[in-house]
């Protein structure tokens, strides 16, 4: 009589465990890795914040250029000059009253 011994299939089980481990690792890296989904959402949010800051700085630059042009020799706005004089130097005329 021939006796057959049944051995556990460690090779098949080892292959399945290795496949599951590698699949889990790649799934985790695709979601939370350096180039994953969460990082992409974070980068998009930072980009939106930087665009808003850029627009704000562009508006401020435009305003500053306008004020600089208005204070130049070519275009002197007397009202703006008077406003800056009062604001920076604290200049007042004799007939004015200041309320703080």
PDB file of N, CA and C in Angstrom:
ATOM      1  N   UNK A   1       0.797  -1.169   0.000  1.00  0.00           N
ATOM      2  CA  UNK A   1       0.000   0.000   0.000  1.00  0.00           C
ATOM      3  C   UNK A   1       0.864   1.267   0.000  1.00  0.00           C
ATOM      4  N   UNK A   2       0.366   2.232  -0.699  1.00  0.00           N
ATOM      5  CA  UNK A   2       1.069   3.502  -0.774  1.00  0.00           C
ATOM      6  C   UNK A   2       0.350   4.496   0.129  1.00  0.00           C
ATOM      7  N   UNK A   3       1.131   5.040   0.997  1.00  0.00           N
ATOM      8  CA  UNK A   3       0.565   6.024   1.912  1.00  0.00           C
ATOM      9  C   UNK A   3       0.907   7.422   1.398  1.00  0.00           C
ATOM     10  N   UNK A   4      -0.075   8.288   1.343  1.00  0.00           N
ATOM     11  CA  UNK A   4       0.176   9.683   0.957  1.00  0.00           C
ATOM     12  C   UNK A   4      -0.013  10.564   2.174  1.00  0.00           C
ATOM     13  N   UNK A   5       0.915  11.405   2.319  1.00  0.00           N
ATOM     14  CA  UNK A   5       0.809  12.346   3.439  1.00  0.00           C
ATOM     15  C   UNK A   5       0.294  13.677   2.890  1.00  0.00           C
ATOM     16  N   UNK A   6      -0.639  14.236   3.594  1.00  0.00           N
ATOM     17  CA  UNK A   6      -1.142  15.550   3.173  1.00  0.00           C
ATOM     18  C   UNK A   6      -0.376  16.623   3.942  1.00  0.00           C
ATOM     19  N   UNK A   7       0.326  17.412   3.181  1.00  0.00           N
ATOM     20  CA  UNK A   7       1.082  18.498   3.796  1.00  0.00           C
ATOM     21  C   UNK A   7       0.311  19.800   3.583  1.00  0.00           C
ATOM     22  N   UNK A   8       0.409  20.678   4.550  1.00  0.00           N
ATOM     23  CA  UNK A   8      -0.255  21.978   4.354  1.00  0.00           C
ATOM     24  C   UNK A   8       0.412  22.720   3.200  1.00  0.00           C
ATOM     25  N   UNK A   9      -0.371  23.461   2.511  1.00  0.00           N
ATOM     26  CA  UNK A   9       0.137  24.199   1.352  1.00  0.00           C
ATOM     27  C   UNK A   9       0.732  25.526   1.825  1.00  0.00           C
ATOM     28  N   UNK A  10       1.943  25.446   2.355  1.00  0.00           N
ATOM     29  CA  UNK A  10       2.599  26.666   2.846  1.00  0.00           C
ATOM     30  C   UNK A  10       3.019  27.576   1.698  1.00  0.00           C
ATOM     31  N   UNK A  11       3.359  27.030   0.585  1.00  0.00           N
ATOM     32  CA  UNK A  11       3.751  27.845  -0.566  1.00  0.00           C
ATOM     33  C   UNK A  11       2.602  28.699  -1.055  1.00  0.00           C
ATOM     34  N   UNK A  12       1.428  28.131  -1.174  1.00  0.00           N
ATOM     35  CA  UNK A  12       0.247  28.877  -1.624  1.00  0.00           C
ATOM     36  C   UNK A  12      -0.161  29.940  -0.616  1.00  0.00           C
ATOM     37  N   UNK A  13      -0.089  29.558   0.679  1.00  0.00           N
ATOM     38  CA  UNK A  13      -0.446  30.506   1.724  1.00  0.00           C
ATOM     39  C   UNK A  13       0.574  31.645   1.783  1.00  0.00           C
ATOM     40  N   UNK A  14       1.840  31.327   1.614  1.00  0.00           N
ATOM     41  CA  UNK A  14       2.888  32.337   1.610  1.00  0.00           C
ATOM     42  C   UNK A  14       2.704  33.289   0.424  1.00  0.00           C
ATOM     43  N   UNK A  15       2.355  32.761  -0.737  1.00  0.00           N
ATOM     44  CA  UNK A  15       2.106  33.584  -1.913  1.00  0.00           C
ATOM     45  C   UNK A  15       0.932  34.527  -1.677  1.00  0.00           C
ATOM     46  N   UNK A  16      -0.157  34.021  -1.101  1.00  0.00           N
ATOM     47  CA  UNK A  16      -1.321  34.866  -0.827  1.00  0.00           C
ATOM     48  C   UNK A  16      -0.994  35.958   0.185  1.00  0.00           C
ATOM     49  N   UNK A  17      -0.218  35.616   1.217  1.00  0.00           N
ATOM     50  CA  UNK A  17       0.154  36.615   2.225  1.00  0.00           C
ATOM     51  C   UNK A  17       1.051  37.687   1.613  1.00  0.00           C
ATOM     52  N   UNK A  18       1.989  37.293   0.774  1.00  0.00           N
ATOM     53  CA  UNK A  18       2.872  38.266   0.126  1.00  0.00           C
ATOM     54  C   UNK A  18       2.076  39.165  -0.812  1.00  0.00           C
ATOM     55  N   UNK A  19       1.160  38.590  -1.561  1.00  0.00           N
ATOM     56  CA  UNK A  19       0.321  39.370  -2.475  1.00  0.00           C
ATOM     57  C   UNK A  19      -0.554  40.351  -1.702  1.00  0.00           C
ATOM     58  N   UNK A  20      -1.163  39.896  -0.625  1.00  0.00           N
ATOM     59  CA  UNK A  20      -2.000  40.775   0.203  1.00  0.00           C
ATOM     60  C   UNK A  20      -1.160  41.893   0.823  1.00  0.00           C
ATOM     61  N   UNK A  21       0.035  41.564   1.301  1.00  0.00           N
ATOM     62  CA  UNK A  21       0.906  42.580   1.918  1.00  0.00           C
ATOM     63  C   UNK A  21       1.321  43.631   0.898  1.00  0.00           C
ATOM     64  N   UNK A  22       1.754  43.219  -0.265  1.00  0.00           N
ATOM     65  CA  UNK A  22       2.139  44.177  -1.302  1.00  0.00           C
ATOM     66  C   UNK A  22       0.945  45.007  -1.773  1.00  0.00           C
ATOM     67  N   UNK A  23      -0.191  44.382  -1.931  1.00  0.00           N
ATOM     68  CA  UNK A  23      -1.394  45.121  -2.329  1.00  0.00           C
ATOM     69  C   UNK A  23      -1.789  46.150  -1.283  1.00  0.00           C
ATOM     70  N   UNK A  24      -1.699  45.785  -0.020  1.00  0.00           N
ATOM     71  CA  UNK A  24      -2.016  46.721   1.069  1.00  0.00           C
ATOM     72  C   UNK A  24      -1.040  47.886   1.083  1.00  0.00           C
ATOM     73  N   UNK A  25       0.236  47.588   0.879  1.00  0.00           N
ATOM     74  CA  UNK A  25       1.248  48.642   0.875  1.00  0.00           C
ATOM     75  C   UNK A  25       0.995  49.634  -0.257  1.00  0.00           C
ATOM     76  N   UNK A  26       0.746  49.131  -1.459  1.00  0.00           N
ATOM     77  CA  UNK A  26       0.519  50.020  -2.585  1.00  0.00           C
ATOM     78  C   UNK A  26      -0.787  50.806  -2.440  1.00  0.00           C
ATOM     79  N   UNK A  27      -1.814  50.194  -1.859  1.00  0.00           N
ATOM     80  CA  UNK A  27      -3.066  50.919  -1.614  1.00  0.00           C
ATOM     81  C   UNK A  27      -2.848  52.036  -0.603  1.00  0.00           C
ATOM     82  N   UNK A  28      -2.098  51.753   0.458  1.00  0.00           N
ATOM     83  CA  UNK A  28      -1.796  52.776   1.466  1.00  0.00           C
ATOM     84  C   UNK A  28      -0.983  53.909   0.848  1.00  0.00           C
ATOM     85  N   UNK A  29       0.017  53.560   0.027  1.00  0.00           N
ATOM     86  CA  UNK A  29       0.854  54.581  -0.609  1.00  0.00           C
ATOM     87  C   UNK A  29       0.037  55.421  -1.589  1.00  0.00           C
ATOM     88  N   UNK A  30      -0.932  54.812  -2.272  1.00  0.00           N
ATOM     89  CA  UNK A  30      -1.754  55.554  -3.224  1.00  0.00           C
ATOM     90  C   UNK A  30      -2.685  56.531  -2.526  1.00  0.00           C
ATOM     91  N   UNK A  31      -3.038  56.241  -1.296  1.00  0.00           N
ATOM     92  CA  UNK A  31      -3.955  57.117  -0.570  1.00  0.00           C
ATOM     93  C   UNK A  31      -3.212  58.140   0.283  1.00  0.00           C
ATOM     94  N   UNK A  32      -2.228  57.683   1.076  1.00  0.00           N
ATOM     95  CA  UNK A  32      -1.584  58.581   2.025  1.00  0.00           C
ATOM     96  C   UNK A  32      -0.102  58.824   1.761  1.00  0.00           C
ATOM     97  N   UNK A  33       0.424  58.382   0.672  1.00  0.00           N
ATOM     98  CA  UNK A  33       1.834  58.554   0.381  1.00  0.00           C
ATOM     99  C   UNK A  33       2.171  59.973  -0.041  1.00  0.00           C
ATOM    100  N   UNK A  34       3.431  60.182  -0.417  1.00  0.00           N
ATOM    101  CA  UNK A  34       3.880  61.506  -0.842  1.00  0.00           C
ATOM    102  C   UNK A  34       3.154  61.986  -2.096  1.00  0.00           C
ATOM    103  N   UNK A  35       2.748  61.082  -2.940  1.00  0.00           N
ATOM    104  CA  UNK A  35       2.026  61.430  -4.154  1.00  0.00           C
ATOM    105  C   UNK A  35       0.611  60.878  -4.137  1.00  0.00           C
ATOM    106  N   UNK A  36       0.059  60.662  -2.958  1.00  0.00           N
ATOM    107  CA  UNK A  36      -1.254  60.053  -2.806  1.00  0.00           C
ATOM    108  C   UNK A  36      -2.393  61.044  -2.939  1.00  0.00           C
ATOM    109  N   UNK A  37      -3.584  60.532  -2.731  1.00  0.00           N
ATOM    110  CA  UNK A  37      -4.801  61.317  -2.886  1.00  0.00           C
ATOM    111  C   UNK A  37      -4.870  62.435  -1.844  1.00  0.00           C
ATOM    112  N   UNK A  38      -4.565  62.129  -0.586  1.00  0.00           N
ATOM    113  CA  UNK A  38      -4.646  63.144   0.464  1.00  0.00           C
ATOM    114  C   UNK A  38      -3.628  64.263   0.234  1.00  0.00           C
ATOM    115  N   UNK A  39      -2.445  63.913  -0.223  1.00  0.00           N
ATOM    116  CA  UNK A  39      -1.421  64.928  -0.497  1.00  0.00           C
ATOM    117  C   UNK A  39      -1.861  65.818  -1.663  1.00  0.00           C
ATOM    118  N   UNK A  40      -2.507  65.229  -2.650  1.00  0.00           N
ATOM    119  CA  UNK A  40      -2.989  66.005  -3.787  1.00  0.00           C
ATOM    120  C   UNK A  40      -4.063  67.007  -3.355  1.00  0.00           C
ATOM    121  N   UNK A  41      -4.953  66.582  -2.479  1.00  0.00           N
ATOM    122  CA  UNK A  41      -5.980  67.496  -1.962  1.00  0.00           C
ATOM    123  C   UNK A  41      -5.324  68.629  -1.176  1.00  0.00           C
ATOM    124  N   UNK A  42      -4.312  68.295  -0.387  1.00  0.00           N
ATOM    125  CA  UNK A  42      -3.595  69.310   0.384  1.00  0.00           C
ATOM    126  C   UNK A  42      -2.882  70.299  -0.536  1.00  0.00           C
ATOM    127  N   UNK A  43      -2.263  69.811  -1.589  1.00  0.00           N
ATOM    128  CA  UNK A  43      -1.570  70.688  -2.538  1.00  0.00           C
ATOM    129  C   UNK A  43      -2.570  71.589  -3.260  1.00  0.00           C
ATOM    130  N   UNK A  44      -3.723  71.060  -3.632  1.00  0.00           N
ATOM    131  CA  UNK A  44      -4.750  71.885  -4.287  1.00  0.00           C
ATOM    132  C   UNK A  44      -5.255  72.982  -3.356  1.00  0.00           C
ATOM    133  N   UNK A  45      -5.419  72.671  -2.075  1.00  0.00           N
ATOM    134  CA  UNK A  45      -5.867  73.686  -1.105  1.00  0.00           C
ATOM    135  C   UNK A  45      -4.797  74.766  -0.936  1.00  0.00           C
ATOM    136  N   UNK A  46      -3.534  74.362  -0.857  1.00  0.00           N
ATOM    137  CA  UNK A  46      -2.448  75.338  -0.741  1.00  0.00           C
ATOM    138  C   UNK A  46      -2.378  76.210  -1.989  1.00  0.00           C
ATOM    139  N   UNK A  47      -2.595  75.611  -3.156  1.00  0.00           N
ATOM    140  CA  UNK A  47      -2.567  76.375  -4.403  1.00  0.00           C
ATOM    141  C   UNK A  47      -3.690  77.411  -4.423  1.00  0.00           C
ATOM    142  N   UNK A  48      -4.865  77.044  -3.940  1.00  0.00           N
ATOM    143  CA  UNK A  48      -5.984  77.998  -3.891  1.00  0.00           C
ATOM    144  C   UNK A  48      -5.663  79.149  -2.938  1.00  0.00           C
ATOM    145  N   UNK A  49      -5.063  78.838  -1.793  1.00  0.00           N
ATOM    146  CA  UNK A  49      -4.665  79.891  -0.851  1.00  0.00           C
ATOM    147  C   UNK A  49      -3.625  80.822  -1.468  1.00  0.00           C
ATOM    148  N   UNK A  50      -2.655  80.245  -2.174  1.00  0.00           N
ATOM    149  CA  UNK A  50      -1.622  81.057  -2.798  1.00  0.00           C
ATOM    150  C   UNK A  50      -2.182  81.911  -3.931  1.00  0.00           C
ATOM    151  N   UNK A  51      -3.169  81.393  -4.662  1.00  0.00           N
ATOM    152  CA  UNK A  51      -3.806  82.205  -5.704  1.00  0.00           C
ATOM    153  C   UNK A  51      -4.537  83.397  -5.088  1.00  0.00           C
ATOM    154  N   UNK A  52      -5.228  83.161  -3.974  1.00  0.00           N
ATOM    155  CA  UNK A  52      -5.933  84.261  -3.300  1.00  0.00           C
ATOM    156  C   UNK A  52      -4.944  85.299  -2.791  1.00  0.00           C
ATOM    157  N   UNK A  53      -3.832  84.841  -2.233  1.00  0.00           N
ATOM    158  CA  UNK A  53      -2.806  85.772  -1.749  1.00  0.00           C
ATOM    159  C   UNK A  53      -2.194  86.548  -2.917  1.00  0.00           C
ATOM    160  N   UNK A  54      -1.974  85.866  -4.050  1.00  0.00           N
ATOM    161  CA  UNK A  54      -1.439  86.533  -5.241  1.00  0.00           C
ATOM    162  C   UNK A  54      -2.385  87.628  -5.725  1.00  0.00           C
ATOM    163  N   UNK A  55      -3.684  87.333  -5.750  1.00  0.00           N
ATOM    164  CA  UNK A  55      -4.656  88.328  -6.195  1.00  0.00           C
ATOM    165  C   UNK A  55      -4.689  89.521  -5.246  1.00  0.00           C
ATOM    166  N   UNK A  56      -4.585  89.241  -3.950  1.00  0.00           N
ATOM    167  CA  UNK A  56      -4.571  90.319  -2.966  1.00  0.00           C
ATOM    168  C   UNK A  56      -3.328  91.185  -3.137  1.00  0.00           C
ATOM    169  N   UNK A  57      -2.181  90.566  -3.339  1.00  0.00           N
ATOM    170  CA  UNK A  57      -0.945  91.322  -3.540  1.00  0.00           C
ATOM    171  C   UNK A  57      -0.977  92.106  -4.846  1.00  0.00           C
ATOM    172  N   UNK A  58      -1.602  91.553  -5.875  1.00  0.00           N
ATOM    173  CA  UNK A  58      -1.718  92.276  -7.141  1.00  0.00           C
ATOM    174  C   UNK A  58      -2.585  93.521  -6.968  1.00  0.00           C
ATOM    175  N   UNK A  59      -3.664  93.402  -6.210  1.00  0.00           N
ATOM    176  CA  UNK A  59      -4.520  94.563  -5.950  1.00  0.00           C
ATOM    177  C   UNK A  59      -3.770  95.618  -5.138  1.00  0.00           C
ATOM    178  N   UNK A  60      -3.009  95.163  -4.154  1.00  0.00           N
ATOM    179  CA  UNK A  60      -2.218  96.100  -3.346  1.00  0.00           C
ATOM    180  C   UNK A  60      -1.141  96.777  -4.190  1.00  0.00           C
ATOM    181  N   UNK A  61      -0.513  96.029  -5.082  1.00  0.00           N
ATOM    182  CA  UNK A  61       0.501  96.598  -5.967  1.00  0.00           C
ATOM    183  C   UNK A  61      -0.116  97.626  -6.897  1.00  0.00           C
ATOM    184  N   UNK A  62      -1.299  97.328  -7.407  1.00  0.00           N
ATOM    185  CA  UNK A  62      -1.982  98.275  -8.281  1.00  0.00           C
ATOM    186  C   UNK A  62      -2.314  99.564  -7.531  1.00  0.00           C
ATOM    187  N   UNK A  63      -2.777  99.422  -6.315  1.00  0.00           N
ATOM    188  CA  UNK A  63      -3.092 100.598  -5.499  1.00  0.00           C
ATOM    189  C   UNK A  63      -1.837 101.406  -5.212  1.00  0.00           C
ATOM    190  N   UNK A  64      -0.744 100.730  -4.877  1.00  0.00           N
ATOM    191  CA  UNK A  64       0.513 101.417  -4.584  1.00  0.00           C
ATOM    192  C   UNK A  64       1.047 102.124  -5.822  1.00  0.00           C
ATOM    193  N   UNK A  65       0.945 101.478  -6.984  1.00  0.00           N
ATOM    194  CA  UNK A  65       1.388 102.124  -8.227  1.00  0.00           C
ATOM    195  C   UNK A  65       0.553 103.364  -8.523  1.00  0.00           C
ATOM    196  N   UNK A  66      -0.742 103.275  -8.263  1.00  0.00           N
ATOM    197  CA  UNK A  66      -1.619 104.417  -8.486  1.00  0.00           C
ATOM    198  C   UNK A  66      -1.234 105.571  -7.566  1.00  0.00           C
ATOM    199  N   UNK A  67      -1.011 105.267  -6.302  1.00  0.00           N
ATOM    200  CA  UNK A  67      -0.623 106.326  -5.363  1.00  0.00           C
ATOM    201  C   UNK A  67       0.738 106.906  -5.720  1.00  0.00           C
ATOM    202  N   UNK A  68       1.650 106.063  -6.142  1.00  0.00           N
ATOM    203  CA  UNK A  68       2.976 106.542  -6.527  1.00  0.00           C
ATOM    204  C   UNK A  68       2.878 107.445  -7.747  1.00  0.00           C
ATOM    205  N   UNK A  69       2.060 107.056  -8.705  1.00  0.00           N
ATOM    206  CA  UNK A  69       1.874 107.889  -9.895  1.00  0.00           C
ATOM    207  C   UNK A  69       1.253 109.215  -9.524  1.00  0.00           C
ATOM    208  N   UNK A  70       0.305 109.180  -8.609  1.00  0.00           N
ATOM    209  CA  UNK A  70      -0.370 110.421  -8.213  1.00  0.00           C
ATOM    210  C   UNK A  70       0.538 111.345  -7.422  1.00  0.00           C
ATOM    211  N   UNK A  71       1.602 110.802  -6.820  1.00  0.00           N
ATOM    212  CA  UNK A  71       2.556 111.641  -6.088  1.00  0.00           C
ATOM    213  C   UNK A  71       3.757 112.035  -6.943  1.00  0.00           C
ATOM    214  N   UNK A  72       3.805 111.584  -8.175  1.00  0.00           N
ATOM    215  CA  UNK A  72       4.951 111.887  -9.030  1.00  0.00           C
ATOM    216  C   UNK A  72       4.895 113.336  -9.504  1.00  0.00           C
ATOM    217  N   UNK A  73       5.966 113.774 -10.149  1.00  0.00           N
ATOM    218  CA  UNK A  73       6.040 115.144 -10.645  1.00  0.00           C
ATOM    219  C   UNK A  73       5.089 115.366 -11.821  1.00  0.00           C
ATOM    220  N   UNK A  74       4.848 114.306 -12.592  1.00  0.00           N
ATOM    221  CA  UNK A  74       3.976 114.442 -13.751  1.00  0.00           C
ATOM    222  C   UNK A  74       2.507 114.606 -13.366  1.00  0.00           C
ATOM    223  N   UNK A  75       2.130 114.046 -12.247  1.00  0.00           N
ATOM    224  CA  UNK A  75       0.725 114.039 -11.851  1.00  0.00           C
ATOM    225  C   UNK A  75       0.674 114.294 -10.348  1.00  0.00           C
ATOM    226  N   UNK A  76       0.546 115.517  -9.963  1.00  0.00           N
ATOM    227  CA  UNK A  76       0.520 115.863  -8.549  1.00  0.00           C
ATOM    228  C   UNK A  76      -0.912 116.151  -8.138  1.00  0.00           C
ATOM    229  N   UNK A  77      -1.439 115.325  -7.253  1.00  0.00           N
ATOM    230  CA  UNK A  77      -2.790 115.488  -6.748  1.00  0.00           C
ATOM    231  C   UNK A  77      -2.690 116.230  -5.414  1.00  0.00           C
ATOM    232  N   UNK A  78      -3.189 117.421  -5.378  1.00  0.00           N
ATOM    233  CA  UNK A  78      -3.070 118.263  -4.197  1.00  0.00           C
ATOM    234  C   UNK A  78      -3.817 117.656  -3.012  1.00  0.00           C
ATOM    235  N   UNK A  79      -4.965 117.055  -3.258  1.00  0.00           N
ATOM    236  CA  UNK A  79      -5.730 116.445  -2.168  1.00  0.00           C
ATOM    237  C   UNK A  79      -4.965 115.276  -1.550  1.00  0.00           C
ATOM    238  N   UNK A  80      -4.358 114.462  -2.384  1.00  0.00           N
ATOM    239  CA  UNK A  80      -3.575 113.346  -1.867  1.00  0.00           C
ATOM    240  C   UNK A  80      -2.351 113.851  -1.110  1.00  0.00           C
ATOM    241  N   UNK A  81      -1.707 114.876  -1.623  1.00  0.00           N
ATOM    242  CA  UNK A  81      -0.554 115.456  -0.938  1.00  0.00           C
ATOM    243  C   UNK A  81      -0.963 116.012   0.428  1.00  0.00           C
ATOM    244  N   UNK A  82      -2.091 116.682   0.479  1.00  0.00           N
ATOM    245  CA  UNK A  82      -2.595 117.218   1.736  1.00  0.00           C
ATOM    246  C   UNK A  82      -2.923 116.091   2.717  1.00  0.00           C
ATOM    247  N   UNK A  83      -3.549 115.020   2.219  1.00  0.00           N
ATOM    248  CA  UNK A  83      -3.878 113.873   3.065  1.00  0.00           C
ATOM    249  C   UNK A  83      -2.614 113.222   3.638  1.00  0.00           C
ATOM    250  N   UNK A  84      -1.615 113.021   2.796  1.00  0.00           N
ATOM    251  CA  UNK A  84      -0.362 112.415   3.267  1.00  0.00           C
ATOM    252  C   UNK A  84       0.344 113.341   4.259  1.00  0.00           C
ATOM    253  N   UNK A  85       0.320 114.617   4.016  1.00  0.00           N
ATOM    254  CA  UNK A  85       0.940 115.574   4.921  1.00  0.00           C
ATOM    255  C   UNK A  85       0.275 115.538   6.290  1.00  0.00           C
ATOM    256  N   UNK A  86      -1.023 115.467   6.313  1.00  0.00           N
ATOM    257  CA  UNK A  86      -1.743 115.415   7.582  1.00  0.00           C
ATOM    258  C   UNK A  86      -1.510 114.081   8.300  1.00  0.00           C
ATOM    259  N   UNK A  87      -1.482 113.006   7.535  1.00  0.00           N
ATOM    260  CA  UNK A  87      -1.335 111.672   8.126  1.00  0.00           C
ATOM    261  C   UNK A  87       0.084 111.445   8.653  1.00  0.00           C
ATOM    262  N   UNK A  88       1.081 111.734   7.858  1.00  0.00           N
ATOM    263  CA  UNK A  88       2.468 111.423   8.225  1.00  0.00           C
ATOM    264  C   UNK A  88       3.033 112.450   9.197  1.00  0.00           C
ATOM    265  N   UNK A  89       2.857 113.718   8.902  1.00  0.00           N
ATOM    266  CA  UNK A  89       3.467 114.764   9.722  1.00  0.00           C
ATOM    267  C   UNK A  89       2.546 115.301  10.814  1.00  0.00           C
ATOM    268  N   UNK A  90       1.282 114.965  10.751  1.00  0.00           N
ATOM    269  CA  UNK A  90       0.351 115.474  11.752  1.00  0.00           C
ATOM    270  C   UNK A  90       0.063 116.950  11.550  1.00  0.00           C
ATOM    271  N   UNK A  91       0.130 117.403  10.332  1.00  0.00           N
ATOM    272  CA  UNK A  91      -0.070 118.804  10.008  1.00  0.00           C
ATOM    273  C   UNK A  91      -1.534 119.189  10.156  1.00  0.00           C
ATOM    274  N   UNK A  92      -1.775 120.356  10.787  1.00  0.00           N
ATOM    275  CA  UNK A  92      -3.124 120.915  10.929  1.00  0.00           C
ATOM    276  C   UNK A  92      -3.073 122.396  10.618  1.00  0.00           C
ATOM    277  N   UNK A  93      -4.162 122.869  10.103  1.00  0.00           N
ATOM    278  CA  UNK A  93      -4.264 124.311   9.914  1.00  0.00           C
ATOM    279  C   UNK A  93      -4.725 124.938  11.227  1.00  0.00           C
ATOM    280  N   UNK A  94      -4.563 126.219  11.331  1.00  0.00           N
ATOM    281  CA  UNK A  94      -4.884 126.912  12.570  1.00  0.00           C
ATOM    282  C   UNK A  94      -6.381 126.908  12.865  1.00  0.00           C
ATOM    283  N   UNK A  95      -7.205 126.812  11.833  1.00  0.00           N
ATOM    284  CA  UNK A  95      -8.649 126.896  12.050  1.00  0.00           C
ATOM    285  C   UNK A  95      -9.316 125.516  12.159  1.00  0.00           C
ATOM    286  N   UNK A  96      -8.546 124.445  12.284  1.00  0.00           N
ATOM    287  CA  UNK A  96      -9.102 123.103  12.363  1.00  0.00           C
ATOM    288  C   UNK A  96      -9.127 122.600  13.791  1.00  0.00           C
ATOM    289  N   UNK A  97     -10.113 121.700  14.059  1.00  0.00           N
ATOM    290  CA  UNK A  97     -10.236 121.068  15.362  1.00  0.00           C
ATOM    291  C   UNK A  97     -10.111 119.570  15.146  1.00  0.00           C
ATOM    292  N   UNK A  98      -9.269 118.909  15.966  1.00  0.00           N
ATOM    293  CA  UNK A  98      -9.051 117.466  15.822  1.00  0.00           C
ATOM    294  C   UNK A  98      -9.765 116.753  16.970  1.00  0.00           C
ATOM    295  N   UNK A  99     -10.530 115.756  16.623  1.00  0.00           N
ATOM    296  CA  UNK A  99     -11.219 114.938  17.626  1.00  0.00           C
ATOM    297  C   UNK A  99     -10.632 113.539  17.549  1.00  0.00           C
ATOM    298  N   UNK A 100     -10.100 113.056  18.651  1.00  0.00           N
ATOM    299  CA  UNK A 100      -9.509 111.706  18.675  1.00  0.00           C
ATOM    300  C   UNK A 100     -10.296 110.804  19.564  1.00  0.00           C
TER     301      UNK A 100
END
